[in-house]
Coordinates of C-alpha atoms and ligand atoms in Angstrom, one line a residue:
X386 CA -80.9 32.2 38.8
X387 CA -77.9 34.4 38.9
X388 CA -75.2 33.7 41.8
X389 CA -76.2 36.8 43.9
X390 CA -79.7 35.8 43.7
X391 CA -79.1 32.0 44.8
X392 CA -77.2 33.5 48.0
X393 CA -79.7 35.7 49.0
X394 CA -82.6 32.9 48.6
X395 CA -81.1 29.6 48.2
X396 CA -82.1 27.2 51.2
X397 CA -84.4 28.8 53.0
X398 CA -87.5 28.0 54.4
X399 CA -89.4 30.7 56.5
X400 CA -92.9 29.3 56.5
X401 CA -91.9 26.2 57.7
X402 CA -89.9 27.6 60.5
X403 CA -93.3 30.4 61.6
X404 CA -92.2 33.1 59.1
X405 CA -88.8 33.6 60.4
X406 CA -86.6 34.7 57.3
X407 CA -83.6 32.4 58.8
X408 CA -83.7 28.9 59.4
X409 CA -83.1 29.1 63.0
X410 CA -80.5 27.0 65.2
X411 CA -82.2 23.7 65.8
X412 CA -80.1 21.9 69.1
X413 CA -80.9 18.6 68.7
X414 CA -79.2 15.2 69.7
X415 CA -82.6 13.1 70.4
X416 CA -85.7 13.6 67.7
X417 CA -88.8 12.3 68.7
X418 CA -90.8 10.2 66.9
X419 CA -94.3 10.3 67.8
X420 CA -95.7 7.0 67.4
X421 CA -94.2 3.5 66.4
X422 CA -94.9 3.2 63.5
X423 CA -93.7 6.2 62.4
X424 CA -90.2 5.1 63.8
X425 CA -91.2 1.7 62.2
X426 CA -91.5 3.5 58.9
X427 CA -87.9 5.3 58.4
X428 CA -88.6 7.7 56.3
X429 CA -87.9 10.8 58.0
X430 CA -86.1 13.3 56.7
X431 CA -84.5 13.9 60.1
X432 CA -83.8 11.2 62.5
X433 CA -80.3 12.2 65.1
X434 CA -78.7 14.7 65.4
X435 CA -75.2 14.3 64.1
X436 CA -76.9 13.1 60.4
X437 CA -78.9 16.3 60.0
X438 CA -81.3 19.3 61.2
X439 CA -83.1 22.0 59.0
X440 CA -80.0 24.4 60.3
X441 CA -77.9 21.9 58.5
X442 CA -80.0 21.3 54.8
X443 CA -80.1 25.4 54.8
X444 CA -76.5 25.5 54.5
X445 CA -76.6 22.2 52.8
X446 CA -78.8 23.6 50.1
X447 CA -77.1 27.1 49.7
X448 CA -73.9 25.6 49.0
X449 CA -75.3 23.1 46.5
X450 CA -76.7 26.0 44.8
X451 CA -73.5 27.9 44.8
X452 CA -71.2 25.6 43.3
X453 CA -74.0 23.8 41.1
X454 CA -73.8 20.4 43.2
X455 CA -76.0 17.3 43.4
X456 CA -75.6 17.5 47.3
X457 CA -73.2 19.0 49.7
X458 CA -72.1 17.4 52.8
X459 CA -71.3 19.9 55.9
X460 CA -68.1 19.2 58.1
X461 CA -66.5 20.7 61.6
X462 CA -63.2 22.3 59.8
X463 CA -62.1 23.1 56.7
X464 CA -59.6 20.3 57.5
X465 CA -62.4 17.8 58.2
X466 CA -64.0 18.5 54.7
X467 CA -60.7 17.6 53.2
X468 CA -59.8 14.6 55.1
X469 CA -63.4 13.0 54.6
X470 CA -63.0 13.3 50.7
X471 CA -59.6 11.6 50.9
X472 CA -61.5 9.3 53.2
X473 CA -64.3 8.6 50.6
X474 CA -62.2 7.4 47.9
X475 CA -59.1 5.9 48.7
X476 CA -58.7 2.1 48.7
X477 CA -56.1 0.1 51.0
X478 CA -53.1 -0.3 48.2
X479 CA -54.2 2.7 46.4
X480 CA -52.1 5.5 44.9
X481 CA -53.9 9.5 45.0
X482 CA -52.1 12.3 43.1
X483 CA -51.8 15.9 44.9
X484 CA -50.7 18.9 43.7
X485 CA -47.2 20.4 45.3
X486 CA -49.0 23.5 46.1
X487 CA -51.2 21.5 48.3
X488 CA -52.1 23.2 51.8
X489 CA -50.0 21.5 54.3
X490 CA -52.4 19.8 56.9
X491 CA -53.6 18.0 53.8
X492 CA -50.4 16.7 52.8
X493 CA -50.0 16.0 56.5
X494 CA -52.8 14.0 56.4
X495 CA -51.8 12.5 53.0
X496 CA -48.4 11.7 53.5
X497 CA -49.2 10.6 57.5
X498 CA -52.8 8.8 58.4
X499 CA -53.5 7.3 54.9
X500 CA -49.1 6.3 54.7
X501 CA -50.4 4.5 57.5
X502 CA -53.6 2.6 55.8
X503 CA -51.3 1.4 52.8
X504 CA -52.1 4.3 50.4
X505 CA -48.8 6.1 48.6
X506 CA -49.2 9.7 48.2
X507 CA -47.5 11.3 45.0
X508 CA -47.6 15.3 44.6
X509 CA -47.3 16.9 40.6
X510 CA -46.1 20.1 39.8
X511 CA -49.2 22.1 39.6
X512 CA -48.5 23.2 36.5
X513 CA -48.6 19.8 35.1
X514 CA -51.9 20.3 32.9
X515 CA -52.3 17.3 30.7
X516 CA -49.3 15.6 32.0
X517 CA -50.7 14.2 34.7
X518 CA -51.9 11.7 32.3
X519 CA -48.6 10.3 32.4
X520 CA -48.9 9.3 36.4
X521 CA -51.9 7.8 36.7
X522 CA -51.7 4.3 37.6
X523 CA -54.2 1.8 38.0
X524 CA -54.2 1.8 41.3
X525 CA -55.0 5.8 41.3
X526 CA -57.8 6.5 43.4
X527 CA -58.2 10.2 43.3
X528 CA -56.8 13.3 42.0
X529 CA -56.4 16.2 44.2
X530 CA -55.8 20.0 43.1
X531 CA -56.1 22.9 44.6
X532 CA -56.4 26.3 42.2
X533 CA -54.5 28.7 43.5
X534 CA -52.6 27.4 46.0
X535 CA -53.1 29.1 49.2
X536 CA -49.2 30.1 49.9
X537 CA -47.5 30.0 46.4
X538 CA -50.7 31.0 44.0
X539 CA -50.0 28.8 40.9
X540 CA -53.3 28.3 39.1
X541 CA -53.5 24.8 37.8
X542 CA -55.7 23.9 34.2
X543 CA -58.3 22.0 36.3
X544 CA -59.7 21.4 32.3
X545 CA -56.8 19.3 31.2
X546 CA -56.6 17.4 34.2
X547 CA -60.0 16.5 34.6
X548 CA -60.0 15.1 30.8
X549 CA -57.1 13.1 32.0
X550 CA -58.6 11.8 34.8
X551 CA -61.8 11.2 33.2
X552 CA -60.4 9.0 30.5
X553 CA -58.9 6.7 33.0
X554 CA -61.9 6.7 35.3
X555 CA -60.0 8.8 37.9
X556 CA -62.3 10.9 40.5
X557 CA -60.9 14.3 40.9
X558 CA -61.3 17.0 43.8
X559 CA -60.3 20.2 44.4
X560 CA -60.0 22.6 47.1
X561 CA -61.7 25.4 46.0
X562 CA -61.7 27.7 49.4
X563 CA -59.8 30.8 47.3
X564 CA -63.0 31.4 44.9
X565 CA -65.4 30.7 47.7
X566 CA -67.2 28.9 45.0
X567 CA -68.2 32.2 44.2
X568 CA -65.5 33.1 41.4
X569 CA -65.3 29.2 40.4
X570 CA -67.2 26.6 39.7
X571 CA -65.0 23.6 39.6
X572 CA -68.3 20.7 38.9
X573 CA -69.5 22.8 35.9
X574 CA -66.1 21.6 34.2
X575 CA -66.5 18.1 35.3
X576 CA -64.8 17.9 38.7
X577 CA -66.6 15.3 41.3
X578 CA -65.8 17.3 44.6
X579 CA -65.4 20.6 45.3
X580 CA -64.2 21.2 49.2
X581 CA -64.1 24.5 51.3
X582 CA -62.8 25.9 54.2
X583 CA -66.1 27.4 55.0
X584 CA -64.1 28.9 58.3
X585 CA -62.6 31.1 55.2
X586 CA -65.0 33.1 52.8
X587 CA -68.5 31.9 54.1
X588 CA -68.3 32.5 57.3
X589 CA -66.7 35.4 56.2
X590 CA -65.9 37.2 60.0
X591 CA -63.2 35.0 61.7
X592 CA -65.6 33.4 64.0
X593 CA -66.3 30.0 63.4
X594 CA -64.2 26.9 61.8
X595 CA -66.5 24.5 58.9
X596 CA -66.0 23.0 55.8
X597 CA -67.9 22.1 53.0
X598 CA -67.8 19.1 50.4
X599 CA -69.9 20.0 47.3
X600 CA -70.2 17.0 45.2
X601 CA -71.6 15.7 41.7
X602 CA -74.1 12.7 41.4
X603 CA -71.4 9.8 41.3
X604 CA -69.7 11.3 44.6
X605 CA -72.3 12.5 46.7
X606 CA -73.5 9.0 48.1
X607 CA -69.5 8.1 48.8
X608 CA -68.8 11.1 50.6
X609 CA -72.2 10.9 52.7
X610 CA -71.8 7.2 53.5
X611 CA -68.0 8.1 54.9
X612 CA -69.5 11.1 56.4
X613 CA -72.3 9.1 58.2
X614 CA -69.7 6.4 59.4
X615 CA -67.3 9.1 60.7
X616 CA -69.8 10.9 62.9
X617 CA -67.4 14.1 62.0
X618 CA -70.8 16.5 62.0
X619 CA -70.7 20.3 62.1
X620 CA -72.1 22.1 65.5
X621 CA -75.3 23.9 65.0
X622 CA -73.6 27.2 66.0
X623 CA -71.2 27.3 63.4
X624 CA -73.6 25.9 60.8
X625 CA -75.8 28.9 61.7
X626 CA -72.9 31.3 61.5
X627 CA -71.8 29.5 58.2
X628 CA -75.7 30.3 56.5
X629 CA -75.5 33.5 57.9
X630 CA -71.7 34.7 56.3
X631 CA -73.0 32.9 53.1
X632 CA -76.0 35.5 52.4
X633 CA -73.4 38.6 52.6
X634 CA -70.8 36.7 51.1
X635 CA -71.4 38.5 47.3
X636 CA -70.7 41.9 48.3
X637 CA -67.9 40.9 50.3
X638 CA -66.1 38.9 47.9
X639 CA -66.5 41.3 45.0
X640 CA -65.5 44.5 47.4
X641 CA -62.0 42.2 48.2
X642 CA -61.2 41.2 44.3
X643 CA -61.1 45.3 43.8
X644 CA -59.6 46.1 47.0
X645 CA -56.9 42.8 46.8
X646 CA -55.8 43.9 43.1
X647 CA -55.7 47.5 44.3
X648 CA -52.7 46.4 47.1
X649 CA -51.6 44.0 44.8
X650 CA -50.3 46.6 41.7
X651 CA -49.5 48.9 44.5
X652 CA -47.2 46.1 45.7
X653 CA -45.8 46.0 42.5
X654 CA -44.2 48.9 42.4
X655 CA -43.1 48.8 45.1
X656 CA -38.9 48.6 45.3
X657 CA -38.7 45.8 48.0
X658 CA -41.1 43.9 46.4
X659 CA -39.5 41.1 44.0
X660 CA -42.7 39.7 42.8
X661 CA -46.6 39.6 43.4
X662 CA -48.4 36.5 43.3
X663 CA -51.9 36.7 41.8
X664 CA -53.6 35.5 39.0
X665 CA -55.2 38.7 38.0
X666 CA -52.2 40.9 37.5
X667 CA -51.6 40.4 33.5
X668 CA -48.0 39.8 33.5
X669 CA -49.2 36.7 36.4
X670 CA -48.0 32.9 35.1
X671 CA -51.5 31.6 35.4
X672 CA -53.1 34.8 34.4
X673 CA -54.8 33.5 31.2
X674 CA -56.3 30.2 33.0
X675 CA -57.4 32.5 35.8
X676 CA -59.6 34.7 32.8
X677 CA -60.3 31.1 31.3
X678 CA -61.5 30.0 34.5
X679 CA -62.8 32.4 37.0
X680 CA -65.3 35.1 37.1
X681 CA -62.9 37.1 39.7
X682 CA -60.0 37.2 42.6
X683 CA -60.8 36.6 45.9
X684 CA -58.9 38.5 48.5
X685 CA -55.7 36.4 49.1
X686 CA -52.4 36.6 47.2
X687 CA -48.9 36.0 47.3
X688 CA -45.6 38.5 47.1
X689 CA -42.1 38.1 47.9
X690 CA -40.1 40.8 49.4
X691 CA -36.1 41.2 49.0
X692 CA -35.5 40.7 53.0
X693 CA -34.3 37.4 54.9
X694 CA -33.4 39.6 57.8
X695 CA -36.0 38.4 60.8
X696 CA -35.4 41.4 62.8
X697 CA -36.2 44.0 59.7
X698 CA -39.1 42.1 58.7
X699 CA -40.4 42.4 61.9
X700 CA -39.9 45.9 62.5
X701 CA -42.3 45.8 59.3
X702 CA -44.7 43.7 60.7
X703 CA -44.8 44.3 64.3
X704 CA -45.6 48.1 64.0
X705 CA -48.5 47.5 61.4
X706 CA -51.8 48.8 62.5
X707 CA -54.2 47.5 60.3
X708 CA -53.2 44.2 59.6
X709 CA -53.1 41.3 61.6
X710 CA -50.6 38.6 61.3
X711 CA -52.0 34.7 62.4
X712 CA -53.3 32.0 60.2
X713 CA -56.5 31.7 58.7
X714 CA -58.4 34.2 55.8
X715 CA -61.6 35.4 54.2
X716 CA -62.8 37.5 57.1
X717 CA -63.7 41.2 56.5
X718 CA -60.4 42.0 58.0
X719 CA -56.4 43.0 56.5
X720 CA -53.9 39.9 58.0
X721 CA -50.6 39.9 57.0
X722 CA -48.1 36.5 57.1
X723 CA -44.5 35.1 56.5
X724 CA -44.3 31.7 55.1
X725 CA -41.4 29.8 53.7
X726 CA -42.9 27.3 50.8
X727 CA -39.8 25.6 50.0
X728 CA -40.4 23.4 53.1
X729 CA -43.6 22.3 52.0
X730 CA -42.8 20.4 48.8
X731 CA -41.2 17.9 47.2
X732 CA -42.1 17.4 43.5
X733 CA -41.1 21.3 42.8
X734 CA -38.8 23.7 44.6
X735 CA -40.0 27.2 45.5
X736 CA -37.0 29.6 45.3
X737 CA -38.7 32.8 45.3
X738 CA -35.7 34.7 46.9
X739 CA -36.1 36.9 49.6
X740 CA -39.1 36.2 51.9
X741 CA -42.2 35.0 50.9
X742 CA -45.4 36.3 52.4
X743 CA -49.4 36.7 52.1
X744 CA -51.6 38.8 51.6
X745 CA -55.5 38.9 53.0
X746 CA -57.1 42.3 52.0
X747 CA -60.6 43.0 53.8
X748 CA -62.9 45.8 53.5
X749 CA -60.5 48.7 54.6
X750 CA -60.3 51.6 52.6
X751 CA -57.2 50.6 50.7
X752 CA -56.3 54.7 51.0
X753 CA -55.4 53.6 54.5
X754 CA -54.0 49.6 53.8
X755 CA -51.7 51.4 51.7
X756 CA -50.1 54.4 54.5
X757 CA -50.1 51.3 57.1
X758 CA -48.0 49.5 54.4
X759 CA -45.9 52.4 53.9
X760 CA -44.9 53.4 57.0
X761 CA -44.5 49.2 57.2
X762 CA -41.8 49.4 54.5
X763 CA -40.0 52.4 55.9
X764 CA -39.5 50.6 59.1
X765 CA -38.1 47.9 57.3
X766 CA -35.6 49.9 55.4
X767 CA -34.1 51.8 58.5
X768 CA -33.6 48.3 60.5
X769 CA -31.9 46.6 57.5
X770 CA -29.4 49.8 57.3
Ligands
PLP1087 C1 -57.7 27.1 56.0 C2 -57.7 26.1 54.8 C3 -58.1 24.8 55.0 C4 -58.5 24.2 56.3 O1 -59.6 24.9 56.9 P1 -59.8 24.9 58.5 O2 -61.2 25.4 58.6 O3 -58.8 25.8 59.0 O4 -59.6 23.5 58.9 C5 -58.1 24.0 53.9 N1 -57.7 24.5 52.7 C6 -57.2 25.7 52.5 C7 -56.8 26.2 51.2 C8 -57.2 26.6 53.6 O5 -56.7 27.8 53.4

């Protein structure tokens, strides 16, 4: 079955829930089991709460059909998913690689709670490719990319370093929330986890934080077992709201690859813009592993504007009408949002110039995107005169 088709039909079950075409919210801590031997028996597919209700294996089994997984395993944040792969692999004494690009609670997390369990984070350019064969150590437990970065856009050639990995028994993940698993499909090329920010294109409506951990054969027992022993389980809620951003999340996605490279070569010629940061514009870096790689753009990209002034920046962004400026993407709506990458790495620098900022594009009419940008940039040149 085609993508479109698996997100429309994938995990659901409306004759075992009386006809009803979405698997509704099941609220359970407590489930029953009728008779003793029954408990005695153990072979229930659902036994507590926080391992598992049919509102959970929907989502479960949509997402494993999305990115082509042996089983996915649902988490409370996007965060959550990340930190319980980390968890699900690393050793006391071990060593994991990350890319610079990273997003930062991750290297938080990396350089922080698992400094403090004995394991030594190292971050690689992200444009290493096969180099990375070069810092593997025995000791390596994982390797962690993320394709593009989230703030900086560098698309990494998850190919070569998987084939490093792979011949010195490495486990690899990535952090796949930019292609929604919709535009990438990091396990068909031999990746073992692929982990979203579900709070970002699945969800799709800025309403509700989860996180998904789509993993291979080899993986998916590790990452469930670490799961089970964290109790870090998703609320029914969100999981509902999650299944129910997932079966719109085709039209979405493809309506934001043509509206985000519409803004994006208008940003291009624009004369305060230095550079625009996304793999689908030709002249891109990572253009040709992007075409390699990816079936299409999501939504978010990078571009770098030739201001440092705070005040004339904000005159810019302050008056904007139509996009909103706060943390978080993949919603149907425009956000907007300065970051400064050069503070977030330490294996690269990032000297862009100017300011660097991001770019979500929803479902607006880009007709009107592009006056609210305009009258944006007009604002910005009269306060820097
Ligand atoms: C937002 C984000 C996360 C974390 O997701 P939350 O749901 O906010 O915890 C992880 N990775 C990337 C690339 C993100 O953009």
């Amino acid at each position: 079955m085609k993508d479109d088709t698996k997100l429309t039909h994938a995990g659901r079950h409306p004759h075992e829930n009386h006809g009803a075409v979405n698997t509704p919210v099941y609220h359970a801590s407590t489930i029953l089991f009728p008779t003793l031997a029954d408990f005695d028996s153990r072979d229930r597919k659902y036994v507590y709460g926080r391992k598992g209700t049919p509102t959970t294996s929907t989502l479960e089994e949509a997402v494993s059909a999305l990115e082509q997984a042996h089983g996915t395993v649902l988490a409370p944040s996007g965060l959550a998913a990340v930190t319980t792969t980390l968890m699900s692999f690393v050793q006391a004494g071990g060593h994991v690689l990350l890319t610079d690009s990273t997003y930062f609670p991750t290297r938080k997390f990396a350089s922080g709670l698992l400094a403090r369990l004995g394991i030594e984070a190292e971050y690689y350019d992200p444009l290493i490719g096969n180099g990375i064969e070069a810092l593997i150590r025995p000791n390596t437990n994982l390797i962690w990319m993320e394709s593009p970065g989230s703030l900086t856009f560098e698309m990494q050639d998850v190919p070569a370093i998987v084939a490093a990995a792979k011949k010195h028994g490495v486990p690899t993940a990535i952090d796949n929330t930019w292609s929604g698993g919709y535009f990438f499909k990091p396990l068909t090329l031999g990746v073992d986890v692929s982990v979203q920010a579900a709070t970002k294109y699945i969800v799709g409506h800025s309403d509700a934080m989860l996180g998904t951990i789509a993993c291979n054969q080899a993986a998916y027992p590790k990452v469930l077992d670490t799961f089970l022993q964290q109790g870090n389980c998703a609320g029914p809620d969100d999981v509902y709201l999650g299944t129910r951003g997932l079966r719109t999340m085709a039209v979405r996605m493809n309506r934001q690859h043509e509206n985000g490279i519409k803004m994006a070569e208008w940003l291009r010629d624009r004369p305060e813009v230095i550079r625009v940061m996304h793999p689908a514009l030709p002249e891109d870096p990572g253009h040709e592993i992007w075409k390699r790689d990816f079936t299409g753009a999501s939504g978010l990209f990078g571009f770098v504007v030739d201001c440092t002034d705070r005040a004339a920046l904000g005159a810019m962004l302050d008056g904007l009408a139509l996009f909103g400026m706060g943390a978080s993407w993949g919603g149907y709506e425009s956000l907007i949002l300065p970051s400064d990458p050069s503070k977030m790495r330490s294996a690269t620098k990032w000297e862009a110039g100017g300011t660097t900022l991001r770019m979500h594009v929803g479902l607006e009419d880009t007709a009107d995107l592009i006056d609210d940008l305009t009258a944006g940039f007009d604002r910005l040149n009269s306060a820097r005169r």
